Coordinates of C-alpha atoms and ligand atoms in Angstrom, one line a residue:
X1 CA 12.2 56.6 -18.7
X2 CA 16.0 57.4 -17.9
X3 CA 14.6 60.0 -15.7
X4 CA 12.1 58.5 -14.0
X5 CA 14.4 55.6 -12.9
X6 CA 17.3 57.2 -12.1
X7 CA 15.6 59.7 -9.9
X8 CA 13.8 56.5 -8.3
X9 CA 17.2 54.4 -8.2
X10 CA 18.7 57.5 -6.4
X11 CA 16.1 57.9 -3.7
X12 CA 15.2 54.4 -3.0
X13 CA 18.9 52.5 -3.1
X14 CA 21.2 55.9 -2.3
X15 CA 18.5 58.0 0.3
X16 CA 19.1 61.6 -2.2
X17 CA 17.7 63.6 -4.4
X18 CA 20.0 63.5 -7.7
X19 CA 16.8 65.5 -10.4
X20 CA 19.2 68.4 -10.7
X21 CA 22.3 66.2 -12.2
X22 CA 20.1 63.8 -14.0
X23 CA 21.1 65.3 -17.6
X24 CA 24.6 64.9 -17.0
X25 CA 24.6 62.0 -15.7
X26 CA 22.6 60.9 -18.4
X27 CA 24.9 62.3 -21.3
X28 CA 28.3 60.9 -18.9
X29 CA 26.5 57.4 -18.7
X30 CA 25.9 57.7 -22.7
X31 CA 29.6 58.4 -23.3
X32 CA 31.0 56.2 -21.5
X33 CA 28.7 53.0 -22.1
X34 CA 29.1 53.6 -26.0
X35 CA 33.3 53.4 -25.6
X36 CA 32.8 50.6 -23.5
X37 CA 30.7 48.9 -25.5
X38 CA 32.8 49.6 -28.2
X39 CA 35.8 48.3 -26.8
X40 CA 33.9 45.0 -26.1
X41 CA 33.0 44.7 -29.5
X42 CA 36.0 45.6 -31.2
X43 CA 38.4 42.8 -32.6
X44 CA 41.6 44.4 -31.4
X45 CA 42.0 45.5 -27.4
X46 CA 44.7 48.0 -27.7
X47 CA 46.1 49.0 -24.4
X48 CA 44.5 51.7 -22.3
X49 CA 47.8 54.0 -22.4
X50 CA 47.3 54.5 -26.0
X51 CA 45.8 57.6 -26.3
X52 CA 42.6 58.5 -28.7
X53 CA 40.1 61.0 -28.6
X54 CA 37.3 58.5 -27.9
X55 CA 39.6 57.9 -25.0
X56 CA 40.2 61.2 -24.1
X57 CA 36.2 61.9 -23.7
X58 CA 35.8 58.7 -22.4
X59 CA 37.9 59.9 -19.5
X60 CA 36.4 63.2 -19.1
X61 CA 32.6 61.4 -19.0
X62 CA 34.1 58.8 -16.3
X63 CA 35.7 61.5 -14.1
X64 CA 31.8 63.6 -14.3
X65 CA 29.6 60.5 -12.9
X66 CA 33.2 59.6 -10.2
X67 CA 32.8 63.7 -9.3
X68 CA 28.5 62.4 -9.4
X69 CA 29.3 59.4 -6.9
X70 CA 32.0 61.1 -4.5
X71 CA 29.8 64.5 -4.3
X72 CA 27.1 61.6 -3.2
X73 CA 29.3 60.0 -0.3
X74 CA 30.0 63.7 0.9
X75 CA 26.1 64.6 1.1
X76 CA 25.8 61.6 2.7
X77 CA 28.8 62.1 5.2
X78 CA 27.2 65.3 6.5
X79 CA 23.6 64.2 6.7
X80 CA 24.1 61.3 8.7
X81 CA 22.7 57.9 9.2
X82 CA 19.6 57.1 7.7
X83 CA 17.6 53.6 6.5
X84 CA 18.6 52.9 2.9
X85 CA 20.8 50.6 1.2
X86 CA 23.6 52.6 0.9
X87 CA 23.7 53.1 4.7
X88 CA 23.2 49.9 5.4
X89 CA 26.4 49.2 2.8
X90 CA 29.1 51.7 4.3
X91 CA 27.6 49.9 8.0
X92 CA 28.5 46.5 6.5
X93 CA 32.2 47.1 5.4
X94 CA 35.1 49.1 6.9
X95 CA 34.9 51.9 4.8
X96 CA 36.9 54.9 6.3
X97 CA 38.1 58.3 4.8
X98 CA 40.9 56.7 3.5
X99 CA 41.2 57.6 -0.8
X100 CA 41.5 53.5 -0.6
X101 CA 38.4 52.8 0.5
X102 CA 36.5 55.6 -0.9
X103 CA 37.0 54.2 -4.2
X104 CA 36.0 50.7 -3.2
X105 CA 32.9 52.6 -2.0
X106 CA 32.5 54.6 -5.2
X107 CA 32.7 51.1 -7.1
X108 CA 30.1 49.6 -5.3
X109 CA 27.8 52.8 -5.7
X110 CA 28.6 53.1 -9.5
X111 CA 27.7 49.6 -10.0
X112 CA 24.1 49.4 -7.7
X113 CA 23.0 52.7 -9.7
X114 CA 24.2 51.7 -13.0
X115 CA 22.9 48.2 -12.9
X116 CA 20.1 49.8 -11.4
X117 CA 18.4 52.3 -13.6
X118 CA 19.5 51.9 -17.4
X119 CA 17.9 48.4 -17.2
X120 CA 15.0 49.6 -15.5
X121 CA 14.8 52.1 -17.6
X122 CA 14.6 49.7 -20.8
X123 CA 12.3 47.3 -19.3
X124 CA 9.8 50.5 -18.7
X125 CA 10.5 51.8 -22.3
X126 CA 9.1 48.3 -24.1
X127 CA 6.7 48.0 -21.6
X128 CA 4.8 51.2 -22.6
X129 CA 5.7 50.5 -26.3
X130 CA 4.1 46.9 -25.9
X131 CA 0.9 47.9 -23.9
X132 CA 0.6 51.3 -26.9
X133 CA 0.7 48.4 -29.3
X134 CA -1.8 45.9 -27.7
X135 CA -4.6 47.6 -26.4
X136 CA -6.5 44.6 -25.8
X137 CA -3.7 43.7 -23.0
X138 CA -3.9 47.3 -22.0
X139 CA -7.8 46.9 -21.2
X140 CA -7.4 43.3 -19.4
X141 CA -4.5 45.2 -17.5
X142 CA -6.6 48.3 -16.5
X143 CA -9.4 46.1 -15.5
X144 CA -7.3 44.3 -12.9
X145 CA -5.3 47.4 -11.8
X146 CA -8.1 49.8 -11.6
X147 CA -9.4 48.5 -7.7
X148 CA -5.3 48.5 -6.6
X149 CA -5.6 51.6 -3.6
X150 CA -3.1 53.0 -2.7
X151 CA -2.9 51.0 0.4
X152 CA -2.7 47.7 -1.9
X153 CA 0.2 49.6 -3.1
X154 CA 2.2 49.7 0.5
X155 CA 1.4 46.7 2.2
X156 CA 1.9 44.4 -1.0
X157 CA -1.6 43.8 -1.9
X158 CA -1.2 44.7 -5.2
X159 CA 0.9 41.4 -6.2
X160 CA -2.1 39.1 -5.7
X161 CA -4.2 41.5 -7.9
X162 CA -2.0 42.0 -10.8
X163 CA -1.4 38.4 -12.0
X164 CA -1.8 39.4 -15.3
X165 CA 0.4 42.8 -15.4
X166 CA 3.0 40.1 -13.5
X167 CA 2.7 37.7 -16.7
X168 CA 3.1 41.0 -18.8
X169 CA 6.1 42.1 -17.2
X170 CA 7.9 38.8 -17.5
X171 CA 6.9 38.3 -21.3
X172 CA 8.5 41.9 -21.8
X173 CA 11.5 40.3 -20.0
X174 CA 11.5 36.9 -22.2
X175 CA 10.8 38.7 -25.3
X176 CA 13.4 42.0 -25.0
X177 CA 15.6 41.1 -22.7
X178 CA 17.2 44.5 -21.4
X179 CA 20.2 42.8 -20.4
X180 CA 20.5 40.7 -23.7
X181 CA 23.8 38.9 -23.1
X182 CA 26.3 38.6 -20.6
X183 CA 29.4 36.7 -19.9
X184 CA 31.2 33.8 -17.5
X185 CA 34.6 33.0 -17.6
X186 CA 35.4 29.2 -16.8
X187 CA 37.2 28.2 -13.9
X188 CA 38.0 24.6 -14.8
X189 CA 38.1 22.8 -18.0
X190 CA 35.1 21.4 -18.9
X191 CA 33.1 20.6 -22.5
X192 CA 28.9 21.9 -23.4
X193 CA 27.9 19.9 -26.4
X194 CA 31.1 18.3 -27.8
X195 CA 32.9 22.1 -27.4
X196 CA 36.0 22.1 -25.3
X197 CA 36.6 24.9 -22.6
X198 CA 39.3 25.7 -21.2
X199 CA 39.8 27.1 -18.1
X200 CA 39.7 31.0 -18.3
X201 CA 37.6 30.8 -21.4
X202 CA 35.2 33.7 -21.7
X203 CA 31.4 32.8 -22.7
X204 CA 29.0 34.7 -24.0
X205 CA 25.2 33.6 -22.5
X206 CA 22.6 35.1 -24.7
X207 CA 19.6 35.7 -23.1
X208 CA 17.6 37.4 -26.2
X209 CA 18.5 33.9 -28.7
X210 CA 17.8 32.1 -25.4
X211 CA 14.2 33.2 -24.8
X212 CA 13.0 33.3 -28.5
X213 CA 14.8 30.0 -29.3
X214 CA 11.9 27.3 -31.0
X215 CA 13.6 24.1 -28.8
X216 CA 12.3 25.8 -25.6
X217 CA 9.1 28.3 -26.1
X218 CA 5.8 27.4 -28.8
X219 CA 5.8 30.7 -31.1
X220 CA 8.4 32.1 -29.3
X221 CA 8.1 35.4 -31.8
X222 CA 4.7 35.9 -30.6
X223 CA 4.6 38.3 -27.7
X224 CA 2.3 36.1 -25.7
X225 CA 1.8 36.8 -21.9
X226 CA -0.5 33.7 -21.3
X227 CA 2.1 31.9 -21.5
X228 CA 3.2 32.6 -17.8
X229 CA 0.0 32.4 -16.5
X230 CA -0.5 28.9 -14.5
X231 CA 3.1 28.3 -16.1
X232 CA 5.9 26.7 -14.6
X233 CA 9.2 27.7 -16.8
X234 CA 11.8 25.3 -16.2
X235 CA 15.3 27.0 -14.5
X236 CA 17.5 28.8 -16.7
X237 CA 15.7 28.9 -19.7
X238 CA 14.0 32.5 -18.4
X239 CA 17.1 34.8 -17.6
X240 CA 16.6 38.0 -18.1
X241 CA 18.8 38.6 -14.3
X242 CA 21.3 36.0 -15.2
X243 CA 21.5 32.5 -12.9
X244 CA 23.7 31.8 -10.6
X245 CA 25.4 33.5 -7.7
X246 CA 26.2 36.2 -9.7
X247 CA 22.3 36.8 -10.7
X248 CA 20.7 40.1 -10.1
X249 CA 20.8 41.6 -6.8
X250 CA 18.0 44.0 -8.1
X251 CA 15.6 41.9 -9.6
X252 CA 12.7 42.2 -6.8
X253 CA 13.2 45.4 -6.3
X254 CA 13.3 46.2 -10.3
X255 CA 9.7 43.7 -10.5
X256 CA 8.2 46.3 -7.7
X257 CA 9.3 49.3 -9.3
X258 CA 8.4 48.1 -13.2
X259 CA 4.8 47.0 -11.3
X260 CA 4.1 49.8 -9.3
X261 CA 4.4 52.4 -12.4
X262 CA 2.6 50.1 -14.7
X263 CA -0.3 50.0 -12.1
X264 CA -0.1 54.0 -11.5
X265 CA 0.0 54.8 -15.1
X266 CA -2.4 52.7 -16.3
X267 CA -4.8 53.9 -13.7
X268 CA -5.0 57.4 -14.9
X269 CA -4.0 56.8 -18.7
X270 CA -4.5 55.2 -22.5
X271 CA -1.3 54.7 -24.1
X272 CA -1.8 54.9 -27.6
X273 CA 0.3 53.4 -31.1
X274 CA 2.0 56.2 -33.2
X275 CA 2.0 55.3 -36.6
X276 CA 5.1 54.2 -39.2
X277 CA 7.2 53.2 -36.0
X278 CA 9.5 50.1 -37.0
X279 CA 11.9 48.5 -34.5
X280 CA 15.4 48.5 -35.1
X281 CA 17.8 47.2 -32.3
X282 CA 20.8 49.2 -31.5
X283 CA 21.9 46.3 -28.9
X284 CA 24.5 48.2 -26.1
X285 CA 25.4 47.0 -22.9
X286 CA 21.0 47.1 -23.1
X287 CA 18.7 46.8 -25.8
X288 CA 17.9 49.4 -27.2
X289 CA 16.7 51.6 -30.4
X290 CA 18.0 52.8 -32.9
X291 CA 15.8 55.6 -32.9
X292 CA 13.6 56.3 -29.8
X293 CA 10.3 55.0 -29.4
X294 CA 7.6 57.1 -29.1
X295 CA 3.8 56.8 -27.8
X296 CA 0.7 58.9 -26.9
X297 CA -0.8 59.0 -23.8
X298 CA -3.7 60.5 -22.9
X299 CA -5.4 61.3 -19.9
X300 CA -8.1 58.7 -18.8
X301 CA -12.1 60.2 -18.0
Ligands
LIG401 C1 14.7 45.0 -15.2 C2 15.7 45.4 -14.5 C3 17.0 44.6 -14.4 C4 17.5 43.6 -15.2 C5 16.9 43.1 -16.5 C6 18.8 43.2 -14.6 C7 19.6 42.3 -15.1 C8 20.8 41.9 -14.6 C9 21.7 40.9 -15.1 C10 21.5 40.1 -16.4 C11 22.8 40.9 -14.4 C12 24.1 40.1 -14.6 C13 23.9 38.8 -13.9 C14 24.9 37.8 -14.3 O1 26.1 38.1 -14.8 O2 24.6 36.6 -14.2 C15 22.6 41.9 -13.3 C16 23.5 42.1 -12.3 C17 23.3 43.0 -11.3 N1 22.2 43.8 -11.1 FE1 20.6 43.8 -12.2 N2 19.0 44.0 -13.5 C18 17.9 44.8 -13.3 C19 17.7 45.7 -12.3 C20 18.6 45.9 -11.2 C21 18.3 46.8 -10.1 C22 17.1 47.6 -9.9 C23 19.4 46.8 -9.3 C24 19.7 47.5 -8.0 C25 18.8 47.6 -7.1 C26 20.4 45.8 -9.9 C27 21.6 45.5 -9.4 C28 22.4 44.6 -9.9 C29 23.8 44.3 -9.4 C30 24.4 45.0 -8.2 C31 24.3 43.3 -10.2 C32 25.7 42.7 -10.1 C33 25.6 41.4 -9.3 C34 26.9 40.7 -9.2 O3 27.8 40.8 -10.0 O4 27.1 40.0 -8.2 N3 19.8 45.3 -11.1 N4 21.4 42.5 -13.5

């Protein structure tokens, strides 16, 4: 699922063709998101001088995907203008050739694929596990997929016709959250619930205890997709792309993507339950496994 999103986050948001570096970015991105996850976790910050091996690799995996981006803003400076995002981004600002800028343009890059494709990529990966595991929803999903033509497909059709893969999609949202919790920081003192914060306080929003707490969803540990059907969720109790003005900048474009591949693959396949899989979170930066999750899929006649 990595893969497949990155290669489609590479195409559609940068205009290239990144399938030959897809394993080491893969194996950079794993590096470097388990240090920094680990750093977020751990009780003591020490300072960034001090040096570690974790550290030392962490560096190494950082400078790969930096060596990933700037070879992409080279490609891009000799092929010219074209019609995606990231034209449209160094169009918007002043970037020059300055080192300055570059980097300002490799942080903006780094964070549109990164935010782009990992939680993509998780949203995908329960999304097949969930349909393997509930065929009945597999059926009522093929049955209102099946007629989707590829024209549906480019003009937009296809939302009006898959009302019930839209309810599946955000019930995988609401019930694993690939972006499980997040932070603010406050900028004024203020008090939630009796709690004082002060200003500069750092919170931690939960989205994962959020959409499975019993105060806001019936049975919310039963992976129900009726219940956004006909549905209206009240703000900020469904947030798997944050709230606010810092919400996700992807989130359409992540619904068309997650929709589109549902509505291909269930078209030409059966996903199918492997036996003695259990679930055991291994919560990063997304949620993921423990161990990976696997599935068969076989061709539809
Ligand atoms: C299912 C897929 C996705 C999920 C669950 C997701 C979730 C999130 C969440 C929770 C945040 C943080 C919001 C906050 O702090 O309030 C975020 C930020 C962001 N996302 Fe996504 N995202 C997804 C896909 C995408 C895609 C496809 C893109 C790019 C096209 C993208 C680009 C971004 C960017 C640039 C930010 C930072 C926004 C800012 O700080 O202003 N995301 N996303």
């Amino acid at each position: 699922m990595l893969q497949l999103s990155l290669t489609i986050a590479a195409s559609a948001l940068l205009g290239i063709d990144l399938q030959k570096h897809t394993e080491k970015i893969k194996l950079s991105l794993e590096h470097c998101m388990r240090y920094v996850y680990g750093r977020m976790e751990s009780m003591i910050a020490f300072p960034d001088w001090i040096p570690s091996p974790q550290r030392k690799l962490f560096r190494f995996h950082l400078g790969s995907l930096n060596k990933v981006i700037y070879d992409i803003i080279d490609q891009k400076q000799q092929i010219g203008s074209q019609t995606d995002l990231l034209d449209l981004i160094i169009a918007s600002t002043e970037y020059n050739e300055s080192d300055y800028h570059k980097e300002f343009l490799r942080d903006d890059i780094m964070t549109l694929f990164l935010a782009g494709f990992e939680t993509t990529a998780t949203t995908l990966t329960w999304a097949l596990f969930q349909l393997a595991r509930y065929p009945q929803m597999q059926k009522k999903i093929f049955e209102e997929v099946h007629t989707i033509t590829e024209s549906d497909l480019k003009t937009g059709a296809y939302i009006s016709k898959a009302t019930y893969l839209s309810a599946f999609i955000n019930e995988i949202l609401r019930f694993y959250p690939p972006v499980w919790s997040f932070s603010r920081q406050s900028n004024t003192p203020t008090e939630i619930n009796g709690y004082t914060i002060n200003k500069n306080d750092f919170l931690v929003l939960c989205p994962y205890s959020m959409h499975r707490h019993s105060a806001l969803w019936q049975e919310p540990d039963k992976f129900d997709p009726d219940r956004f059907i006909d549905n209206k969720i009240p703000p900020f109790q469904f947030i798997p792309f944050g709230a606010g003005i810092r919400q996700c900048m992807g989130s359409h474009f992540a619904y068309m993507e997650i929709t589109m591949f549902i509505i291909q693959l269930c078209k030409k396949f059966i996903l199918v339950q492997m036996d003695n899989q259990s679930i055991e979170f291994r919560p990063g930066i997304t949620l993921r496994t423990k161990q990976p999750l696997y599935i068969q899929i076989s061709p539809r006649h």
